[in-house]
Amino acid sequence: MTTPELYDMVIVGGGPAGLTAALYACRARYKTLLVERIGLGGQLLTYEKVDNYPGFPEGITTFELTELFKAQAVRFGMEHRSTEVTSMDVSGPIKVLQTADGPIQAKAVIIATGCAPKKLQVKGEAEFTGRGVSYCAVCDGPFYRNETVAVVGGGDTAVEEAVYLTKFVSHVHIIHRRDALRAVKIIQEEAFANPKITVHWNRVVTEIHGGPQGVTDLALQDTLTGDVSRLEVAGVFIFVGLIPNTAWVPETVRRDPLGFLMTDDDMATSVPGVFAAGDVRSKSLRQIVTAVGDGATAAFNAGRYIESPAHHG
Ligand code: NAP
């Protein structure tokens, strides 16, 4: 058997954090591989447009921004492979990543695998996923032209995507479990001003009902009175938060109570030579602008780690 190729740095995840880490690593002339399981862009591509990334005063589509990030990393020689990392051995100075296409070795690893949408975990959710239950408005919104849909959640994603869905649908019902939204005020103002949006306060979805054609209605419970009502919708978009993509990361890499990877200011995790960047990291603000900062910091410090003779043979 041939020895797996040894890279200076392997970056796992091709969202804004991973692509920025690749840009910095390649520009510093480290032998770098970026591994991404689906396509470059990551969770970013589930949104339509970005309005708060500096340098684009009119906003930019996530597709265009991803292409720009990618082109810049490629200009400095980014090598990229589409495969899924299933596990990682961090017991020795050289880290070994197992992938569907065989093992890869690295002196340092940057984990930038981001997050996946959290599930609501109610009856009907799994059964109707892809048939009325969705976690991506950009992907599925156009299927609901002139129909009524629900959005569950009160954070930035829920409210922003509710506004986006009004481009297609006749009406959006936002279902929120409290009496105030978590989303930033400017997004809230946009939603409140939109006649196609109704917010149902203090309500939770307890069941998702449907038939052979897909979702037909939701059972909603009033969190104050306990009353249950029915809301007819053709689709329900669930945006109730994020869970980190860390199933492949060994338990020795320390997590916070919610499962996000803990790092110091240099993006170093509890395991020497393993760094984390972007949404997968335990932090207060999950944005593109913070992800790219993490990516640059992680690549810089992974470089310092590689150069330090004490750390590997
Ligand atoms: P989030 O901020 O964690 O919000 C999740 C929402 O879902 C909250 O309103 C929460 O209610 C609700 N929720 C959670 N579990 C629920 C359950 N079991 N049943 C009903 N409701 C539930 O998640 P997010 O909106 O996906 O945002 C994730 C991160 O990405 C945030 O840091 C956000 O700022 C960022 N983001 C930023 C932008 C932007 O800047 N343009 C866009 C999208 C996302 P409570 O409010 O009661 O907790």
Short mmCIF file of C-alpha atoms and ligand atoms in Angstrom, two decimals:
data_model
loop_
_atom_site.label_atom_id
_atom_site.label_comp_id
_atom_site.label_asym_id
_atom_site.label_seq_id
_atom_site.Cartn_x
_atom_site.Cartn_y
_atom_site.Cartn_z
CA MET A 1 0.00 0.00 0.00
CA THR A 2 1.34 3.47 -0.84
CA THR A 3 1.79 6.00 1.96
CA PRO A 4 -0.92 8.67 1.90
CA GLU A 5 0.29 12.05 0.70
CA LEU A 6 1.49 14.38 3.48
CA TYR A 7 0.26 17.96 3.43
CA ASP A 8 1.37 20.82 5.64
CA MET A 9 -2.24 21.79 6.20
CA VAL A 10 -5.51 20.10 5.49
CA ILE A 11 -8.56 22.33 5.75
CA VAL A 12 -11.86 20.51 6.17
CA GLY A 13 -14.84 22.53 4.93
CA GLY A 14 -15.21 24.89 1.99
CA GLY A 15 -17.34 27.72 3.39
CA PRO A 16 -16.04 31.25 4.00
CA ALA A 17 -13.80 30.14 6.92
CA GLY A 18 -12.23 27.24 4.99
CA LEU A 19 -11.75 29.20 1.77
CA THR A 20 -10.10 32.07 3.63
CA ALA A 21 -7.85 29.67 5.53
CA ALA A 22 -6.88 28.15 2.16
CA LEU A 23 -6.13 31.59 0.71
CA TYR A 24 -3.83 32.47 3.62
CA ALA A 25 -2.17 29.03 3.71
CA CYS A 26 -1.52 28.92 -0.03
CA ARG A 27 -0.29 32.50 -0.13
CA ALA A 28 2.18 31.59 2.66
CA ARG A 29 3.30 28.69 0.40
CA TYR A 30 2.20 25.83 2.62
CA LYS A 31 1.33 22.61 0.85
CA THR A 32 -2.40 22.81 1.46
CA LEU A 33 -5.44 20.70 0.63
CA LEU A 34 -9.03 21.82 1.13
CA VAL A 35 -11.53 18.99 1.47
CA GLU A 36 -15.24 19.66 1.02
CA ARG A 37 -17.96 17.02 0.90
CA ILE A 38 -20.53 18.74 -1.32
CA GLY A 39 -19.46 21.93 -3.05
CA LEU A 40 -17.59 25.07 -2.10
CA GLY A 41 -19.69 27.68 -0.33
CA GLY A 42 -21.08 25.62 2.53
CA GLN A 43 -24.08 26.77 4.53
CA LEU A 44 -23.68 30.20 2.93
CA LEU A 45 -25.30 28.94 -0.26
CA THR A 46 -28.54 28.17 1.56
CA TYR A 47 -29.06 31.94 1.81
CA GLU A 48 -29.81 34.10 -1.20
CA LYS A 49 -28.05 37.35 -0.55
CA VAL A 50 -25.61 38.88 1.92
CA ASP A 51 -26.17 42.45 3.06
CA ASN A 52 -23.63 42.76 5.84
CA TYR A 53 -20.32 41.74 4.32
CA PRO A 54 -18.21 44.90 4.00
CA GLY A 55 -17.13 46.01 0.54
CA PHE A 56 -20.44 45.32 -1.18
CA PRO A 57 -22.60 48.35 -0.42
CA GLU A 58 -25.52 47.01 -2.44
CA GLY A 59 -25.17 43.48 -1.02
CA ILE A 60 -24.01 40.46 -3.00
CA THR A 61 -25.54 37.07 -3.79
CA THR A 62 -24.03 34.18 -1.86
CA PHE A 63 -23.27 32.47 -5.17
CA GLU A 64 -21.21 35.42 -6.43
CA LEU A 65 -19.42 35.83 -3.10
CA THR A 66 -18.49 32.13 -3.03
CA GLU A 67 -17.12 32.37 -6.58
CA LEU A 68 -14.99 35.37 -5.57
CA PHE A 69 -13.64 33.64 -2.45
CA LYS A 70 -12.84 30.56 -4.51
CA ALA A 71 -11.17 32.46 -7.38
CA GLN A 72 -8.92 34.28 -4.94
CA ALA A 73 -7.79 31.04 -3.22
CA VAL A 74 -7.29 29.32 -6.60
CA ARG A 75 -5.15 32.24 -7.75
CA PHE A 76 -2.67 31.31 -5.00
CA GLY A 77 -2.79 27.61 -5.89
CA MET A 78 -5.53 26.12 -3.70
CA GLU A 79 -5.80 22.36 -4.18
CA HIS A 80 -9.32 21.13 -3.56
CA ARG A 81 -10.85 17.67 -3.27
CA SER A 82 -14.55 16.73 -3.06
CA THR A 83 -14.83 13.97 -0.52
CA GLU A 84 -16.19 13.45 2.98
CA VAL A 85 -13.88 13.17 5.98
CA THR A 86 -15.30 10.41 8.18
CA SER A 87 -12.79 10.37 11.05
CA MET A 88 -9.44 11.73 12.14
CA ASP A 89 -6.59 10.24 14.18
CA VAL A 90 -4.87 12.97 16.19
CA SER A 91 -2.85 10.73 18.51
CA GLY A 92 0.48 11.36 16.77
CA PRO A 93 2.30 14.45 15.47
CA ILE A 94 1.01 13.70 11.96
CA LYS A 95 -2.79 13.78 11.80
CA VAL A 96 -4.47 11.14 9.64
CA LEU A 97 -7.85 11.89 8.11
CA GLN A 98 -9.96 9.06 6.74
CA THR A 99 -12.05 9.92 3.72
CA ALA A 100 -14.26 8.04 1.29
CA ASP A 101 -11.32 8.29 -1.15
CA GLY A 102 -8.66 7.02 1.23
CA PRO A 103 -6.50 8.52 4.00
CA ILE A 104 -4.82 11.93 3.94
CA GLN A 105 -1.97 13.04 6.23
CA ALA A 106 -1.38 16.52 7.59
CA LYS A 107 1.01 18.31 9.90
CA ALA A 108 -1.86 20.61 10.91
CA VAL A 109 -5.62 20.47 10.40
CA ILE A 110 -8.12 23.31 10.27
CA ILE A 111 -11.69 22.27 11.02
CA ALA A 112 -14.10 24.56 9.19
CA THR A 113 -17.06 22.23 8.72
CA GLY A 114 -19.67 24.72 9.90
CA CYS A 115 -23.14 23.77 11.01
CA ALA A 116 -26.28 22.04 9.84
CA PRO A 117 -29.85 23.16 10.50
CA LYS A 118 -31.29 21.97 13.79
CA LYS A 119 -34.39 19.77 13.55
CA LEU A 120 -37.65 20.62 15.28
CA GLN A 121 -38.17 16.97 16.25
CA VAL A 122 -41.93 16.87 15.91
CA LYS A 123 -44.25 14.29 14.39
CA GLY A 124 -44.34 14.51 10.59
CA GLU A 125 -41.02 16.40 10.24
CA ALA A 126 -38.93 13.47 9.03
CA GLU A 127 -41.79 11.96 7.03
CA PHE A 128 -42.44 15.14 5.03
CA THR A 129 -38.84 16.35 4.61
CA GLY A 130 -38.49 17.13 0.91
CA ARG A 131 -42.30 16.96 0.53
CA GLY A 132 -43.24 20.19 2.26
CA VAL A 133 -40.71 20.35 5.09
CA SER A 134 -37.61 22.33 4.12
CA TYR A 135 -34.51 23.81 5.75
CA CYS A 136 -33.51 25.97 2.75
CA ALA A 137 -35.62 28.77 1.30
CA VAL A 138 -33.28 29.38 -1.65
CA CYS A 139 -33.43 25.70 -2.60
CA ASP A 140 -37.17 25.14 -2.18
CA GLY A 141 -38.91 28.54 -2.13
CA PRO A 142 -39.65 28.57 -5.89
CA PHE A 143 -41.71 25.36 -5.51
CA TYR A 144 -44.32 27.26 -3.48
CA ARG A 145 -45.28 29.95 -5.98
CA ASN A 146 -48.61 31.56 -4.91
CA GLU A 147 -49.01 29.13 -2.01
CA THR A 148 -49.16 29.74 1.73
CA VAL A 149 -46.19 28.58 3.79
CA ALA A 150 -44.99 28.71 7.40
CA VAL A 151 -41.56 29.61 8.75
CA VAL A 152 -40.63 28.33 12.21
CA GLY A 153 -38.18 30.33 14.34
CA GLY A 154 -37.47 33.91 15.33
CA GLY A 155 -33.74 34.32 14.62
CA ASP A 156 -31.96 36.08 11.75
CA THR A 157 -32.34 33.09 9.46
CA ALA A 158 -36.08 32.61 10.02
CA VAL A 159 -37.01 36.26 9.59
CA GLU A 160 -34.64 36.94 6.68
CA GLU A 161 -35.80 33.84 4.83
CA ALA A 162 -39.47 34.67 5.53
CA VAL A 163 -38.93 37.99 3.73
CA TYR A 164 -37.15 36.20 0.87
CA LEU A 165 -40.01 33.69 0.52
CA THR A 166 -42.52 36.51 -0.09
CA LYS A 167 -40.95 36.84 -3.55
CA PHE A 168 -42.68 33.58 -4.47
CA VAL A 169 -45.46 32.72 -2.07
CA SER A 170 -48.80 34.39 -1.41
CA HIS A 171 -48.34 34.45 2.37
CA VAL A 172 -45.80 33.51 5.06
CA HIS A 173 -46.82 32.67 8.63
CA ILE A 174 -43.90 33.03 11.03
CA ILE A 175 -44.39 30.74 14.04
CA HIS A 176 -42.36 31.87 17.03
CA ARG A 177 -42.28 30.36 20.50
CA ARG A 178 -41.94 33.68 22.35
CA ASP A 179 -43.43 37.20 22.13
CA ALA A 180 -40.30 38.86 20.68
CA LEU A 181 -38.06 38.00 17.76
CA ARG A 182 -34.36 37.31 18.21
CA ALA A 183 -33.44 38.61 14.73
CA VAL A 184 -31.64 41.97 14.41
CA LYS A 185 -33.99 44.97 14.33
CA ILE A 186 -33.45 45.92 10.68
CA ILE A 187 -34.60 42.47 9.54
CA GLN A 188 -37.57 42.59 11.92
CA GLU A 189 -38.63 45.98 10.52
CA GLU A 190 -38.58 44.58 7.01
CA ALA A 191 -40.76 41.64 8.06
CA PHE A 192 -43.27 43.76 10.01
CA ALA A 193 -43.63 46.11 7.02
CA ASN A 194 -44.35 43.25 4.63
CA PRO A 195 -48.10 42.68 4.14
CA LYS A 196 -47.44 39.08 3.09
CA ILE A 197 -46.05 38.17 6.54
CA THR A 198 -48.05 37.36 9.69
CA VAL A 199 -46.25 36.55 12.94
CA HIS A 200 -47.92 34.06 15.30
CA TRP A 201 -46.49 34.80 18.74
CA ASN A 202 -46.14 32.27 21.58
CA ARG A 203 -46.83 29.32 19.32
CA VAL A 204 -45.01 26.06 18.75
CA VAL A 205 -45.53 23.51 16.01
CA THR A 206 -46.48 20.22 17.66
CA GLU A 207 -47.29 18.17 14.54
CA ILE A 208 -46.87 18.44 10.78
CA HIS A 209 -49.71 16.83 8.84
CA GLY A 210 -49.97 15.88 5.20
CA GLY A 211 -50.92 13.31 2.63
CA PRO A 212 -49.64 11.84 -0.61
CA GLN A 213 -49.18 15.34 -2.11
CA GLY A 214 -47.11 16.57 0.84
CA VAL A 215 -47.78 18.89 3.78
CA THR A 216 -51.34 20.15 4.28
CA ASP A 217 -51.39 21.73 7.74
CA LEU A 218 -49.67 22.25 11.07
CA ALA A 219 -50.88 21.74 14.61
CA LEU A 220 -49.92 24.80 16.65
CA GLN A 221 -49.96 25.06 20.40
CA ASP A 222 -50.30 28.33 22.27
CA THR A 223 -47.47 28.31 24.83
CA LEU A 224 -49.47 30.51 27.24
CA THR A 225 -52.91 28.87 27.16
CA GLY A 226 -52.08 25.40 25.83
CA ASP A 227 -54.80 25.79 23.14
CA VAL A 228 -54.19 23.86 19.95
CA SER A 229 -55.12 25.25 16.54
CA ARG A 230 -54.67 24.21 12.91
CA LEU A 231 -52.90 26.23 10.22
CA GLU A 232 -53.24 25.23 6.57
CA VAL A 233 -49.95 25.52 4.67
CA ALA A 234 -48.40 23.87 1.64
CA GLY A 235 -44.93 23.98 3.12
CA VAL A 236 -43.04 24.63 6.33
CA PHE A 237 -39.52 26.06 6.50
CA ILE A 238 -37.73 25.25 9.75
CA PHE A 239 -35.04 27.68 10.93
CA VAL A 240 -34.60 26.98 14.64
CA GLY A 241 -30.84 27.21 14.90
CA LEU A 242 -27.73 25.28 14.06
CA ILE A 243 -25.85 22.20 15.17
CA PRO A 244 -22.11 21.90 14.51
CA ASN A 245 -20.86 19.35 11.94
CA THR A 246 -18.44 17.53 14.23
CA ALA A 247 -19.46 13.86 14.12
CA TRP A 248 -16.09 13.03 12.51
CA VAL A 249 -14.01 15.03 15.02
CA PRO A 250 -12.42 12.96 17.83
CA GLU A 251 -13.75 13.48 21.35
CA THR A 252 -10.32 14.68 22.50
CA VAL A 253 -11.05 17.97 20.69
CA ARG A 254 -12.85 19.85 23.45
CA ARG A 255 -16.44 21.09 22.91
CA ASP A 256 -18.69 23.58 24.70
CA PRO A 257 -21.99 22.33 26.20
CA LEU A 258 -23.76 22.82 22.83
CA GLY A 259 -21.13 20.79 20.98
CA PHE A 260 -19.24 23.67 19.31
CA LEU A 261 -15.44 23.32 19.23
CA MET A 262 -13.57 25.38 21.79
CA THR A 263 -10.50 27.33 20.70
CA ASP A 264 -8.18 29.97 22.09
CA ASP A 265 -7.65 33.36 20.37
CA ASP A 266 -5.26 31.67 17.91
CA MET A 267 -8.07 29.28 16.82
CA ALA A 268 -6.12 26.40 18.41
CA THR A 269 -8.29 23.59 19.84
CA SER A 270 -7.39 21.45 22.84
CA VAL A 271 -5.36 19.16 20.52
CA PRO A 272 -1.99 20.52 19.33
CA GLY A 273 -1.96 20.98 15.55
CA VAL A 274 -5.75 21.00 15.29
CA PHE A 275 -7.40 24.38 14.70
CA ALA A 276 -11.05 25.37 14.20
CA ALA A 277 -12.57 28.29 12.31
CA GLY A 278 -16.00 29.65 11.46
CA ASP A 279 -19.45 28.52 12.60
CA VAL A 280 -18.22 25.18 13.98
CA ARG A 281 -16.32 27.08 16.67
CA SER A 282 -17.74 28.14 20.04
CA LYS A 283 -18.23 31.90 19.64
CA SER A 284 -20.73 34.72 20.04
CA LEU A 285 -21.24 35.93 16.47
CA ARG A 286 -21.70 33.57 13.52
CA GLN A 287 -21.27 35.70 10.42
CA ILE A 288 -19.27 35.56 7.19
CA VAL A 289 -17.17 38.44 8.41
CA THR A 290 -16.22 36.56 11.59
CA ALA A 291 -15.73 33.28 9.70
CA VAL A 292 -13.16 34.82 7.34
CA GLY A 293 -11.31 36.36 10.29
CA ASP A 294 -11.21 32.96 12.00
CA GLY A 295 -9.96 31.33 8.78
CA ALA A 296 -7.07 33.78 8.41
CA THR A 297 -6.11 33.47 12.09
CA ALA A 298 -6.27 29.66 11.97
CA ALA A 299 -4.08 29.43 8.86
CA PHE A 300 -1.55 31.88 10.28
CA ASN A 301 -1.26 29.97 13.55
CA ALA A 302 -1.30 26.56 11.88
CA GLY A 303 1.70 27.86 9.92
CA ARG A 304 3.47 28.88 13.11
CA TYR A 305 2.72 25.46 14.57
CA ILE A 306 4.20 23.70 11.53
CA GLU A 307 7.35 25.85 11.68
CA SER A 308 7.86 25.11 15.35
CA PRO A 309 10.35 22.20 15.55
CA ALA A 310 9.09 21.07 18.95
CA HIS A 311 5.79 19.93 17.51
CA HIS A 312 6.59 17.25 14.97
CA GLY A 313 9.28 15.12 13.48
P1 NAP B 1 -30.64 31.28 16.15
O1 NAP B 1 -30.14 32.66 16.17
O2 NAP B 1 -30.12 30.28 17.13
O3 NAP B 1 -32.23 31.36 16.28
C1 NAP B 1 -33.00 30.21 16.39
C2 NAP B 1 -34.46 30.61 16.56
O4 NAP B 1 -35.23 29.43 16.61
C3 NAP B 1 -34.72 31.39 17.84
O5 NAP B 1 -35.67 32.39 17.59
C4 NAP B 1 -35.27 30.32 18.77
O6 NAP B 1 -36.21 30.84 19.67
C5 NAP B 1 -35.97 29.40 17.83
N1 NAP B 1 -35.98 28.01 18.30
C6 NAP B 1 -34.93 27.25 18.70
N2 NAP B 1 -35.31 26.01 19.03
C7 NAP B 1 -36.64 25.97 18.81
C8 NAP B 1 -37.62 24.98 18.97
N3 NAP B 1 -37.31 23.75 19.37
N4 NAP B 1 -38.91 25.29 18.65
C9 NAP B 1 -39.23 26.52 18.23
N5 NAP B 1 -38.35 27.51 18.06
C10 NAP B 1 -37.06 27.24 18.35
O7 NAP B 1 -30.44 30.58 14.71
P2 NAP B 1 -30.35 31.22 13.24
O8 NAP B 1 -31.42 32.21 13.02
O9 NAP B 1 -30.26 30.06 12.31
O10 NAP B 1 -28.97 31.95 13.22
C11 NAP B 1 -27.76 31.22 13.48
C12 NAP B 1 -26.59 32.20 13.48
O11 NAP B 1 -26.38 32.70 12.17
C13 NAP B 1 -26.85 33.40 14.37
O12 NAP B 1 -25.63 33.75 14.99
C14 NAP B 1 -27.29 34.47 13.41
O13 NAP B 1 -27.03 35.77 13.86
C15 NAP B 1 -26.47 34.12 12.17
N6 NAP B 1 -27.13 34.60 10.94
C16 NAP B 1 -26.86 35.86 10.53
C17 NAP B 1 -27.45 36.38 9.38
C18 NAP B 1 -27.12 37.77 8.95
O14 NAP B 1 -26.39 38.46 9.64
N7 NAP B 1 -27.61 38.27 7.83
C19 NAP B 1 -28.35 35.60 8.66
C20 NAP B 1 -28.62 34.32 9.10
C21 NAP B 1 -28.01 33.83 10.26
P3 NAP B 1 -35.77 31.82 20.88
O15 NAP B 1 -35.57 33.17 20.25
O16 NAP B 1 -36.93 31.75 21.81
O17 NAP B 1 -34.52 31.23 21.46
#
